[in-house]
Each structure stands twice: as C-alpha cells, then as structure tokens.
CSV table of C-alpha atoms in Angstrom, one decimal:
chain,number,residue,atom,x,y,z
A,1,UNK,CA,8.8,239.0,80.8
A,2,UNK,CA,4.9,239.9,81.3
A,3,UNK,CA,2.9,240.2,78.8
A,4,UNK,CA,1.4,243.8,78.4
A,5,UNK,CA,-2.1,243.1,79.1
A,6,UNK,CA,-1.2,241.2,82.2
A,7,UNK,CA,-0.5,244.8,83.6
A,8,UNK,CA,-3.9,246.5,82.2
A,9,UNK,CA,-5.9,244.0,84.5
A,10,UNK,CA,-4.0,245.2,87.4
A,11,UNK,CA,-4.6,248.8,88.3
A,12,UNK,CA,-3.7,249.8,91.6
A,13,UNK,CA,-3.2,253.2,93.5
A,14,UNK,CA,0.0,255.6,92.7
A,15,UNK,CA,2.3,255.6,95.1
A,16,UNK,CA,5.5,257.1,95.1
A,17,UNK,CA,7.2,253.9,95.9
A,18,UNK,CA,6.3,252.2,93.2
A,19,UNK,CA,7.0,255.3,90.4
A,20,UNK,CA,10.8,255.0,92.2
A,21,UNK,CA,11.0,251.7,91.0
A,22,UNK,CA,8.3,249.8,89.7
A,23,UNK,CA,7.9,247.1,86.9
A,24,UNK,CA,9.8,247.3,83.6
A,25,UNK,CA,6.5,248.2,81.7
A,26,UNK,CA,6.3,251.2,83.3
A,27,UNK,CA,10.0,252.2,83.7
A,28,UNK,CA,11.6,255.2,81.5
A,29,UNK,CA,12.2,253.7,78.3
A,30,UNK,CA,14.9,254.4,76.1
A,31,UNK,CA,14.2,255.8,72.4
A,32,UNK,CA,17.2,254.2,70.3
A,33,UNK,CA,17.2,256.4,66.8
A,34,UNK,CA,18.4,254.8,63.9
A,35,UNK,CA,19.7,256.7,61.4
A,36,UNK,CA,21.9,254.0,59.7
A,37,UNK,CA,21.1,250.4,60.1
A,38,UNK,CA,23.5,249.1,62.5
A,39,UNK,CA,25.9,246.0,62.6
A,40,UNK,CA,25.6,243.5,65.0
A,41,UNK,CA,28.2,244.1,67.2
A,42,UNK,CA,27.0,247.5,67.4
A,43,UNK,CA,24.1,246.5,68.2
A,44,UNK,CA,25.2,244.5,71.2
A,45,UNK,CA,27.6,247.3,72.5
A,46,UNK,CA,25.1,249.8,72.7
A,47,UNK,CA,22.4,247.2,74.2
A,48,UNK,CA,24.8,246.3,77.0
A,49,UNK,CA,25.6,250.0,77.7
A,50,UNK,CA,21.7,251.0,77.8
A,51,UNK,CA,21.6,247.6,80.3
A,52,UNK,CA,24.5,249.0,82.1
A,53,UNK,CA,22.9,252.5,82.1
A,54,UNK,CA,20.1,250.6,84.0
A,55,UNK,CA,17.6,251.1,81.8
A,56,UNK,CA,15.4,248.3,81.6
A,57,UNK,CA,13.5,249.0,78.4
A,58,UNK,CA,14.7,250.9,74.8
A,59,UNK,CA,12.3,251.0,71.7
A,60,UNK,CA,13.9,251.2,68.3
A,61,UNK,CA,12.8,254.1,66.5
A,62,UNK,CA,13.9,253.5,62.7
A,63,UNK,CA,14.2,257.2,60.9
A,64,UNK,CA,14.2,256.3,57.4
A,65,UNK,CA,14.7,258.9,54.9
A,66,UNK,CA,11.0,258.2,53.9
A,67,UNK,CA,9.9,259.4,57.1
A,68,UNK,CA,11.2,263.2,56.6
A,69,UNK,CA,12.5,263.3,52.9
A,70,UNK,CA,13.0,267.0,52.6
A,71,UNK,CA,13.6,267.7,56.4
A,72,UNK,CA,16.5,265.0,58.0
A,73,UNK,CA,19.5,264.1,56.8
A,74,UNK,CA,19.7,260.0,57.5
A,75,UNK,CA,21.8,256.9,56.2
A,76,UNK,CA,18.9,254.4,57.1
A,77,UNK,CA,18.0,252.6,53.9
A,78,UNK,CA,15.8,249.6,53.0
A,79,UNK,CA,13.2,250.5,55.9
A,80,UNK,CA,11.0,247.4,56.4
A,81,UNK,CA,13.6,245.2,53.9
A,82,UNK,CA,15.2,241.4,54.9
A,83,UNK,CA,18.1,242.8,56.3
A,84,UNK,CA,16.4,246.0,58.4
A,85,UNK,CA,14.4,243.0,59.9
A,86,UNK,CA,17.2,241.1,60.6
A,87,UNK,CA,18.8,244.0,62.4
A,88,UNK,CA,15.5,244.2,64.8
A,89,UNK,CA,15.6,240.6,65.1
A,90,UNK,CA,19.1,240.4,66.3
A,91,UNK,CA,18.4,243.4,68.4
A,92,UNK,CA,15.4,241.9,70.0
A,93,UNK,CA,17.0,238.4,70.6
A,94,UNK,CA,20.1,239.9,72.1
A,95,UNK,CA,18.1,242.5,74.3
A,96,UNK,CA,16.2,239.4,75.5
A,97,UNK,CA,19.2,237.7,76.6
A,98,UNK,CA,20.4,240.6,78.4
A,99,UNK,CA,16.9,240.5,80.1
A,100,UNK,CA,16.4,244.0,78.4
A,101,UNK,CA,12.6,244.6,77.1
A,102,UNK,CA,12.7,245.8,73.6
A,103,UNK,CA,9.8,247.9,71.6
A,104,UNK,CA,9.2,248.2,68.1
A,105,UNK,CA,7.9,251.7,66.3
A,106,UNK,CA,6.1,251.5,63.1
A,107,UNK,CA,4.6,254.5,62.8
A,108,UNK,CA,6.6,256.2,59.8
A,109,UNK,CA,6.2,260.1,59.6
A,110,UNK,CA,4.0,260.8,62.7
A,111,UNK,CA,1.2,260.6,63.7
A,112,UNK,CA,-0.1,257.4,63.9
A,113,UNK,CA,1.5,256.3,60.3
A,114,UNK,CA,1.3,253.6,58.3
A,115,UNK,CA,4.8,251.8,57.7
A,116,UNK,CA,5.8,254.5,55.0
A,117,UNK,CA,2.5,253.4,52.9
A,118,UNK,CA,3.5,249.8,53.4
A,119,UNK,CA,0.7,249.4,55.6
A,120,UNK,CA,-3.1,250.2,54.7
C-alpha cells in the first residue's frame, strides 16, 4: 500500500477513466460505525464482506457515548481504552491481510475534535 503523500506529489488531469476505477486512496470509502465494540470474529466477518462488497477502503468511525451524550443512544464504552485499541488493531491487521486499506477517526463530537478531551 502507498503511502498518502506518495499520491499528493502526483496530480494529474481528471478523467473519467480514472474516477471509474482509480487507486484505492481515492476510491469510495466505507464509514464502519461503532456503536459497541466489536469481537473479533465480528470484526473479520464484516471486513471480508466490505472486501467482498468490493470496497477497497472502510474507516472506523468509533461513536462513543461521549461523542453525543444527550443525543445517541450507543453501547460503545471505554473509547480510547487497551481493549478499544486492541479492537482497531485487530481490525487494522486483519484488513491488511485482506489487502483492505483501513482509516482511523479521532475526531470525537465534530468538528475537528479532540479525542473526547483526551487530546489538547
């Protein structure tokens, strides 16, 4: 996989062809909302049915209940804890593996947010 700033050196001209199918870093990607933390075989059925969907990229997007506290109703607790980060490991590894690009979201509440607070 290319690294992203391998692909900011390279503009080129819009062409239809290449909005059909071009590159994986600028393919549709697929948000993946979690609202619980999932197990790991979860994890790896829905990462081999976004792969099978041919999708070639999903970006986790973690909705903790300190991201809307008064306004969503979620089972996602211990945002940013050891095993919430060992979720997004094994999901990272295992959509590696799959060849499947993976993104991360940080930014808790909108707009541009800072981990919940956990970040200044």
């Amino acid at each position: 996989m290319r690294d992203i700033r391998d692909y900011l050196k390279n503009e080129r001209d819009f062409t239809p062809a290449l909005f059909a199918r071009g590159e994986a870093a600028f393919s549709v990607v697929l948000t993946w909302q979690w609202l619980s933390l999932p197990e790991e075989e979860t994890i790896r059925t829905q990462l081999d049915a976004v792969k099978a969907a041919g999708f070639e990229t999903v970006y986790i997007l973690p909705m903790p209940e300190e991201f809307r506290p008064t306004s969503m109703i979620t089972e996602l607790r211990g945002y940013l804890g050891r095993e919430y980060m060992d979720r997004v490991r094994a999901a990272v590894t295992y959509a590696r593996g799959i060849g499947l690009g993976c993104w991360l979201y940080d930014e808790g509440g909108w707009p541009s947010g800072g981990a919940c607070g956990r970040v200044a």
